[in-house]
Amino acid sequence: MPLKNTLKVHRAKLGLNQAEMGKRIGVSRQTISLIERGDYSPSVTLALKIAKACDVSVEEIFYYEEDNDEGDA
Amino acid sequence: MKGMRDFGKLLLWLVLGGVAGFLLVFVFEALASLWYIIVPYTDVLIEQIFWLQVGLVIIFYLPALFLGVRAKKWMNRINTDLDLEDDTFDKRVEQMIYRSLLFNRLFYVFNFTLFGLSIDGRNQSINGSILIFVIFCVASSLNEVKAVRMVQKKDPMKKGDPISFKYDKELLESLDEAEKLIIYKTGYHTFKFMEFALIVIFGVIFFTKTIFNTGNAPILVIGLIWLVQSIVYFAYAKKFDGSK
């Protein structure tokens, strides 16, 4: 999955666990866990909400990184 | 050219299927000889089916209940005693609820299956079988309702009354985008797996009809399930596609 993120780092800076972070954004703990693991790419709306909760821009949390296979092609 | 290639591939699959089917005949013939050894004991199985139902309660229902109670205890600890900085205990509770629901669902399926088998003149404790089926049907339904309420208590965003007919709709509306995706993916994979499983089961009952003489009823039942599943799938595909 090419969309990477630093949500875990930003969440740690805020001193929140996944459940608390989820509550703040309006999603479940499992969703935060999925995003942090890179198993789920959030919608633009959710990405904006996350960025707002962390008080940073979306680009500071989410960034696009080509997979090696895709880059070689 | 592509059409020819597709035809060739399909032909190859048909030939391979035929060969596999031919070889399976020998396997089923071997099983048939075993079956005739087992058949006399099936009477004992039906006569003593009440005890199988009791065993089912012990193996599936009680663990489901135990896990549910344990999850509730852990949840209360999270809310009161523990000052938590990570999600370890949350994850543990979620896993306990998931396992409780899994055991409960397995119990439900087997409970119905054994009840179906128990309605038989050879069953010596038919009243006991009916009683155990009814009591634990209600008990396992309550278990499921309790588990759902626990999930809702843990995550108040999850809506819906589990004993209402609108529950599925209300729950789905209250899920966030990732949870919805998981449910859709799970549903689709289940559908695809069932398509495969139904073909395999159809093959098996076709052989059992010819070798064990099990009759036409199983074929009709599987055909009906397959038909209903296909119609429902295409009806929903049309509905969600929005095309008239």
Tab-separated table of C-alpha atoms in Angstrom:
chain	number	residue	atom	x	y	z
A	1	MET	CA	0.000	0.000	0.000
A	2	PRO	CA	1.752	3.220	-1.151
A	3	LEU	CA	0.031	5.617	1.317
A	4	LYS	CA	2.262	5.803	4.388
A	5	ASN	CA	1.644	7.722	7.592
A	6	THR	CA	3.146	8.935	10.832
A	7	LEU	CA	-0.093	8.882	12.789
A	8	LYS	CA	1.376	6.753	15.571
A	9	VAL	CA	4.105	9.352	16.180
A	10	HIS	CA	1.657	12.242	16.230
A	11	ARG	CA	-0.706	10.330	18.508
A	12	ALA	CA	2.151	9.605	20.912
A	13	LYS	CA	3.042	13.308	20.930
A	14	LEU	CA	-0.518	14.064	22.024
A	15	GLY	CA	-0.297	11.346	24.691
A	16	LEU	CA	-3.409	9.568	23.485
A	17	ASN	CA	-4.086	5.863	23.083
A	18	GLN	CA	-5.875	4.527	19.994
A	19	ALA	CA	-9.278	4.476	21.695
A	20	GLU	CA	-8.956	8.093	22.835
A	21	MET	CA	-7.725	9.183	19.421
A	22	GLY	CA	-10.661	7.366	17.800
A	23	LYS	CA	-13.104	9.093	20.144
A	24	ARG	CA	-11.630	12.474	19.302
A	25	ILE	CA	-12.035	11.904	15.548
A	26	GLY	CA	-15.281	9.957	15.668
A	27	VAL	CA	-14.039	6.545	14.563
A	28	SER	CA	-13.373	3.246	16.329
A	29	ARG	CA	-10.111	2.155	17.929
A	30	GLN	CA	-9.813	-0.560	15.295
A	31	THR	CA	-9.933	2.032	12.509
A	32	ILE	CA	-7.062	3.989	14.064
A	33	SER	CA	-5.143	0.728	14.381
A	34	LEU	CA	-5.817	-0.155	10.711
A	35	ILE	CA	-4.647	3.284	9.541
A	36	GLU	CA	-1.481	3.171	11.663
A	37	ARG	CA	-0.587	-0.267	10.326
A	38	GLY	CA	-1.117	0.970	6.765
A	39	ASP	CA	-3.889	-1.583	6.210
A	40	TYR	CA	-6.466	1.095	5.457
A	41	SER	CA	-6.139	4.345	3.495
A	42	PRO	CA	-8.601	6.849	4.966
A	43	SER	CA	-10.889	9.030	2.858
A	44	VAL	CA	-9.920	12.674	2.318
A	45	THR	CA	-12.501	13.736	4.923
A	46	LEU	CA	-11.111	11.385	7.564
A	47	ALA	CA	-7.504	12.326	6.736
A	48	LEU	CA	-8.426	16.006	7.220
A	49	LYS	CA	-10.130	15.221	10.532
A	50	ILE	CA	-7.050	13.323	11.725
A	51	ALA	CA	-4.755	16.180	10.698
A	52	LYS	CA	-6.994	18.672	12.489
A	53	ALA	CA	-7.009	16.566	15.657
A	54	CYS	CA	-3.210	16.403	15.558
A	55	ASP	CA	-3.001	20.125	14.737
A	56	VAL	CA	-0.778	19.572	11.691
A	57	SER	CA	-1.273	19.542	7.929
A	58	VAL	CA	-2.416	16.367	6.153
A	59	GLU	CA	0.947	16.092	4.366
A	60	GLU	CA	2.751	15.911	7.697
A	61	ILE	CA	0.865	12.735	8.576
A	62	PHE	CA	0.152	11.119	5.219
A	63	TYR	CA	2.601	10.794	2.365
A	64	TYR	CA	2.614	8.861	-0.854
A	65	GLU	CA	5.491	6.462	-1.419
A	66	GLU	CA	5.789	4.416	-4.602
A	67	ASP	CA	6.231	0.683	-4.064
A	68	ASN	CA	9.561	-0.595	-5.412
A	69	ASP	CA	7.783	-2.837	-7.919
A	70	GLU	CA	5.691	0.064	-9.198
A	71	GLY	CA	8.734	2.316	-9.407
A	72	ASP	CA	10.669	-0.207	-11.452
A	73	ALA	CA	7.838	-0.681	-13.917
B	1	MET	CA	-7.856	-15.796	-31.160
B	2	LYS	CA	-8.632	-14.858	-27.554
B	3	GLY	CA	-11.956	-16.675	-27.841
B	4	MET	CA	-10.150	-19.842	-28.941
B	5	ARG	CA	-7.752	-19.546	-26.026
B	6	ASP	CA	-10.653	-19.152	-23.571
B	7	PHE	CA	-12.388	-22.159	-25.154
B	8	GLY	CA	-9.174	-24.189	-24.846
B	9	LYS	CA	-8.796	-23.239	-21.181
B	10	LEU	CA	-12.404	-24.121	-20.381
B	11	LEU	CA	-12.017	-27.439	-22.222
B	12	LEU	CA	-8.879	-28.195	-20.215
B	13	TRP	CA	-10.718	-27.460	-16.934
B	14	LEU	CA	-13.583	-29.703	-18.029
B	15	VAL	CA	-11.209	-32.575	-18.866
B	16	LEU	CA	-9.331	-32.119	-15.568
B	17	GLY	CA	-12.654	-32.007	-13.695
B	18	GLY	CA	-13.727	-35.213	-15.430
B	19	VAL	CA	-10.479	-36.978	-14.509
B	20	ALA	CA	-10.763	-35.775	-10.888
B	21	GLY	CA	-14.376	-36.950	-10.783
B	22	PHE	CA	-13.406	-40.354	-12.194
B	23	LEU	CA	-10.707	-40.744	-9.536
B	24	LEU	CA	-13.105	-39.596	-6.809
B	25	VAL	CA	-15.427	-42.492	-7.665
B	26	PHE	CA	-12.802	-44.885	-6.268
B	27	VAL	CA	-12.458	-42.796	-3.105
B	28	PHE	CA	-16.220	-42.773	-2.609
B	29	GLU	CA	-16.460	-46.504	-3.262
B	30	ALA	CA	-13.904	-47.043	-0.513
B	31	LEU	CA	-15.907	-44.722	1.726
B	32	ALA	CA	-19.085	-46.598	0.823
B	33	SER	CA	-17.684	-49.834	2.207
B	34	LEU	CA	-16.748	-47.973	5.401
B	35	TRP	CA	-20.191	-46.393	5.542
B	36	TYR	CA	-21.930	-49.766	5.625
B	37	ILE	CA	-19.796	-50.706	8.633
B	38	ILE	CA	-20.791	-47.447	10.389
B	39	VAL	CA	-24.528	-47.501	9.525
B	40	PRO	CA	-25.609	-49.857	12.374
B	41	TYR	CA	-24.045	-47.458	14.882
B	42	THR	CA	-26.053	-44.479	13.599
B	43	ASP	CA	-29.062	-45.943	15.443
B	44	VAL	CA	-27.122	-45.601	18.713
B	45	LEU	CA	-26.202	-42.041	17.724
B	46	ILE	CA	-29.844	-41.060	17.266
B	47	GLU	CA	-30.963	-42.928	20.401
B	48	GLN	CA	-28.395	-41.059	22.491
B	49	ILE	CA	-28.621	-37.705	20.707
B	50	PHE	CA	-29.771	-35.967	23.910
B	51	TRP	CA	-26.307	-36.558	25.391
B	52	LEU	CA	-24.726	-35.144	22.248
B	53	GLN	CA	-26.825	-32.012	22.775
B	54	VAL	CA	-25.601	-31.838	26.384
B	55	GLY	CA	-22.023	-32.226	25.122
B	56	LEU	CA	-22.605	-29.404	22.657
B	57	VAL	CA	-23.684	-27.107	25.492
B	58	ILE	CA	-20.495	-27.941	27.387
B	59	ILE	CA	-18.141	-27.597	24.398
B	60	PHE	CA	-19.593	-24.483	22.739
B	61	TYR	CA	-22.197	-22.695	24.856
B	62	LEU	CA	-20.346	-22.637	28.180
B	63	PRO	CA	-17.083	-21.273	26.680
B	64	ALA	CA	-19.128	-18.567	24.907
B	65	LEU	CA	-20.772	-17.649	28.215
B	66	PHE	CA	-17.464	-17.768	30.092
B	67	LEU	CA	-15.722	-15.531	27.543
B	68	GLY	CA	-18.610	-13.064	27.646
B	69	VAL	CA	-18.517	-12.845	31.450
B	70	ARG	CA	-14.725	-12.503	31.411
B	71	ALA	CA	-14.876	-9.741	28.791
B	72	LYS	CA	-17.383	-7.862	30.956
B	73	LYS	CA	-15.115	-8.167	34.003
B	74	TRP	CA	-12.135	-6.857	32.031
B	75	MET	CA	-14.232	-4.015	30.684
B	76	ASN	CA	-15.218	-2.962	34.189
B	77	ARG	CA	-11.541	-3.088	35.215
B	78	ILE	CA	-10.597	-0.869	32.269
B	79	ASN	CA	-13.243	1.631	33.320
B	80	THR	CA	-12.319	1.648	37.007
B	81	ASP	CA	-9.010	0.153	38.253
B	82	LEU	CA	-6.617	0.475	35.361
B	83	ASP	CA	-4.864	3.621	34.336
B	84	LEU	CA	-4.163	2.692	30.751
B	85	GLU	CA	-1.798	4.345	28.369
B	86	ASP	CA	-1.946	1.741	25.651
B	87	ASP	CA	-4.685	-0.356	24.075
B	88	THR	CA	-3.567	-3.804	25.235
B	89	PHE	CA	-6.609	-4.372	27.454
B	90	ASP	CA	-8.996	-2.927	24.895
B	91	LYS	CA	-7.640	-5.378	22.336
B	92	ARG	CA	-7.955	-8.230	24.831
B	93	VAL	CA	-11.605	-7.403	25.543
B	94	GLU	CA	-12.358	-7.122	21.804
B	95	GLN	CA	-10.786	-10.524	21.239
B	96	MET	CA	-12.785	-12.101	24.080
B	97	ILE	CA	-16.045	-10.680	22.695
B	98	TYR	CA	-15.126	-11.906	19.185
B	99	ARG	CA	-14.387	-15.423	20.479
B	100	SER	CA	-17.545	-15.434	22.580
B	101	LEU	CA	-19.610	-14.531	19.502
B	102	LEU	CA	-17.800	-17.178	17.433
B	103	PHE	CA	-18.466	-19.973	19.962
B	104	ASN	CA	-22.030	-18.768	20.341
B	105	ARG	CA	-22.637	-18.849	16.585
B	106	LEU	CA	-21.112	-22.342	16.255
B	107	PHE	CA	-23.327	-23.490	19.121
B	108	TYR	CA	-26.359	-22.018	17.375
B	109	VAL	CA	-25.656	-23.865	14.101
B	110	PHE	CA	-24.956	-27.231	15.780
B	111	ASN	CA	-27.936	-26.788	18.131
B	112	PHE	CA	-30.280	-26.521	15.152
B	113	THR	CA	-28.564	-29.423	13.357
B	114	LEU	CA	-28.801	-31.782	16.336
B	115	PHE	CA	-32.385	-30.712	16.994
B	116	GLY	CA	-33.224	-31.608	13.394
B	117	LEU	CA	-31.647	-35.038	13.859
B	118	SER	CA	-33.296	-35.550	17.254
B	119	ILE	CA	-36.833	-35.439	15.868
B	120	ASP	CA	-36.724	-39.144	15.126
B	121	GLY	CA	-38.722	-42.104	16.423
B	122	ARG	CA	-35.503	-43.792	17.573
B	123	ASN	CA	-34.641	-40.928	19.955
B	124	GLN	CA	-35.441	-42.158	23.460
B	125	SER	CA	-35.375	-38.683	25.059
B	126	ILE	CA	-37.265	-36.646	22.512
B	127	ASN	CA	-38.815	-34.336	25.144
B	128	GLY	CA	-35.399	-33.686	26.669
B	129	SER	CA	-34.022	-32.921	23.195
B	130	ILE	CA	-36.786	-30.385	22.507
B	131	LEU	CA	-36.357	-28.810	25.951
B	132	ILE	CA	-32.582	-28.453	25.637
B	133	PHE	CA	-32.973	-26.993	22.124
B	134	VAL	CA	-35.521	-24.366	23.211
B	135	ILE	CA	-33.757	-23.377	26.455
B	136	PHE	CA	-30.339	-22.973	24.869
B	137	CYS	CA	-31.709	-21.301	21.747
B	138	VAL	CA	-33.016	-18.541	24.019
B	139	ALA	CA	-29.850	-18.588	26.155
B	140	SER	CA	-27.481	-18.284	23.186
B	141	SER	CA	-29.616	-15.508	21.677
B	142	LEU	CA	-29.368	-13.639	24.991
B	143	ASN	CA	-25.621	-14.257	24.985
B	144	GLU	CA	-25.359	-12.649	21.559
B	145	VAL	CA	-27.478	-9.677	22.639
B	146	LYS	CA	-25.256	-9.219	25.717
B	147	ALA	CA	-22.110	-9.302	23.550
B	148	VAL	CA	-23.567	-6.677	21.199
B	149	ARG	CA	-24.506	-4.450	24.153
B	150	MET	CA	-20.966	-4.825	25.480
B	151	VAL	CA	-19.542	-3.704	22.124
B	152	GLN	CA	-21.922	-0.733	22.189
B	153	LYS	CA	-20.921	0.163	25.745
B	154	LYS	CA	-17.279	0.030	24.752
B	155	ASP	CA	-17.893	2.045	21.604
B	156	PRO	CA	-20.990	4.252	22.062
B	157	MET	CA	-20.889	5.260	18.378
B	158	LYS	CA	-22.300	1.825	17.503
B	159	LYS	CA	-26.060	2.172	17.320
B	160	GLY	CA	-28.985	-0.201	16.982
B	161	ASP	CA	-31.081	-2.327	19.302
B	162	PRO	CA	-29.997	-5.970	18.809
B	163	ILE	CA	-33.522	-7.234	19.469
B	164	SER	CA	-35.083	-4.936	16.887
B	165	PHE	CA	-35.688	-5.802	13.229
B	166	LYS	CA	-33.966	-2.537	12.252
B	167	TYR	CA	-30.765	-3.525	14.055
B	168	ASP	CA	-28.652	-4.396	10.970
B	169	LYS	CA	-29.601	-1.162	9.199
B	170	GLU	CA	-28.999	1.032	12.267
B	171	LEU	CA	-25.692	-0.654	13.047
B	172	LEU	CA	-24.445	-0.306	9.476
B	173	GLU	CA	-25.312	3.392	9.440
B	174	SER	CA	-23.394	3.965	12.666
B	175	LEU	CA	-20.176	2.288	11.533
B	176	ASP	CA	-17.233	4.355	10.367
B	177	GLU	CA	-15.797	4.047	6.851
B	178	ALA	CA	-13.132	1.427	7.669
B	179	GLU	CA	-15.589	-0.760	9.560
B	180	LYS	CA	-18.043	-0.566	6.646
B	181	LEU	CA	-15.286	-1.607	4.255
B	182	ILE	CA	-14.418	-4.576	6.476
B	183	ILE	CA	-18.061	-5.693	6.546
B	184	TYR	CA	-18.400	-5.362	2.741
B	185	LYS	CA	-15.138	-7.247	2.173
B	186	THR	CA	-16.159	-9.979	4.626
B	187	GLY	CA	-19.554	-10.291	2.929
B	188	TYR	CA	-18.016	-10.501	-0.546
B	189	HIS	CA	-15.395	-13.072	0.441
B	190	THR	CA	-18.071	-15.146	2.171
B	191	PHE	CA	-20.195	-15.023	-0.997
B	192	LYS	CA	-17.266	-16.075	-3.205
B	193	PHE	CA	-16.321	-18.861	-0.807
B	194	MET	CA	-19.915	-20.100	-0.657
B	195	GLU	CA	-20.063	-20.205	-4.486
B	196	PHE	CA	-17.070	-22.567	-4.390
B	197	ALA	CA	-18.325	-24.526	-1.363
B	198	LEU	CA	-21.746	-25.081	-2.947
B	199	ILE	CA	-20.158	-26.570	-6.072
B	200	VAL	CA	-18.025	-28.896	-3.924
B	201	ILE	CA	-21.011	-29.892	-1.744
B	202	PHE	CA	-23.083	-30.427	-4.892
B	203	GLY	CA	-20.369	-32.759	-6.226
B	204	VAL	CA	-20.219	-34.652	-2.936
B	205	ILE	CA	-23.991	-35.165	-2.677
B	206	PHE	CA	-24.117	-36.181	-6.333
B	207	PHE	CA	-21.666	-38.980	-5.548
B	208	THR	CA	-23.412	-39.903	-2.301
B	209	LYS	CA	-26.667	-40.195	-4.238
B	210	THR	CA	-25.149	-42.633	-6.721
B	211	ILE	CA	-23.092	-44.619	-4.209
B	212	PHE	CA	-24.902	-44.345	-0.846
B	213	ASN	CA	-28.364	-43.926	-2.336
B	214	THR	CA	-29.109	-40.783	-0.297
B	215	GLY	CA	-31.935	-39.713	-2.591
B	216	ASN	CA	-32.786	-36.470	-4.366
B	217	ALA	CA	-33.665	-34.268	-1.356
B	218	PRO	CA	-30.076	-33.114	-0.632
B	219	ILE	CA	-29.607	-32.161	-4.303
B	220	LEU	CA	-32.828	-30.138	-4.265
B	221	VAL	CA	-31.852	-28.388	-1.006
B	222	ILE	CA	-28.383	-27.430	-2.259
B	223	GLY	CA	-29.866	-26.333	-5.596
B	224	LEU	CA	-32.370	-24.152	-3.722
B	225	ILE	CA	-29.676	-22.557	-1.522
B	226	TRP	CA	-27.555	-21.878	-4.619
B	227	LEU	CA	-30.516	-20.370	-6.454
B	228	VAL	CA	-31.528	-18.117	-3.538
B	229	GLN	CA	-27.935	-16.947	-3.045
B	230	SER	CA	-27.527	-16.136	-6.743
B	231	ILE	CA	-30.848	-14.277	-6.995
B	232	VAL	CA	-30.144	-12.270	-3.833
B	233	TYR	CA	-26.641	-11.388	-5.073
B	234	PHE	CA	-27.861	-10.150	-8.453
B	235	ALA	CA	-30.813	-8.294	-6.920
B	236	TYR	CA	-28.529	-6.392	-4.529
B	237	ALA	CA	-25.948	-5.791	-7.279
B	238	LYS	CA	-28.690	-4.161	-9.371
B	239	LYS	CA	-30.027	-2.182	-6.391
B	240	PHE	CA	-26.644	-0.747	-5.372
B	241	ASP	CA	-25.530	-0.177	-8.961
B	242	GLY	CA	-28.512	2.157	-9.304
B	243	SER	CA	-29.260	1.082	-12.901
B	244	LYS	CA	-32.892	0.519	-13.834
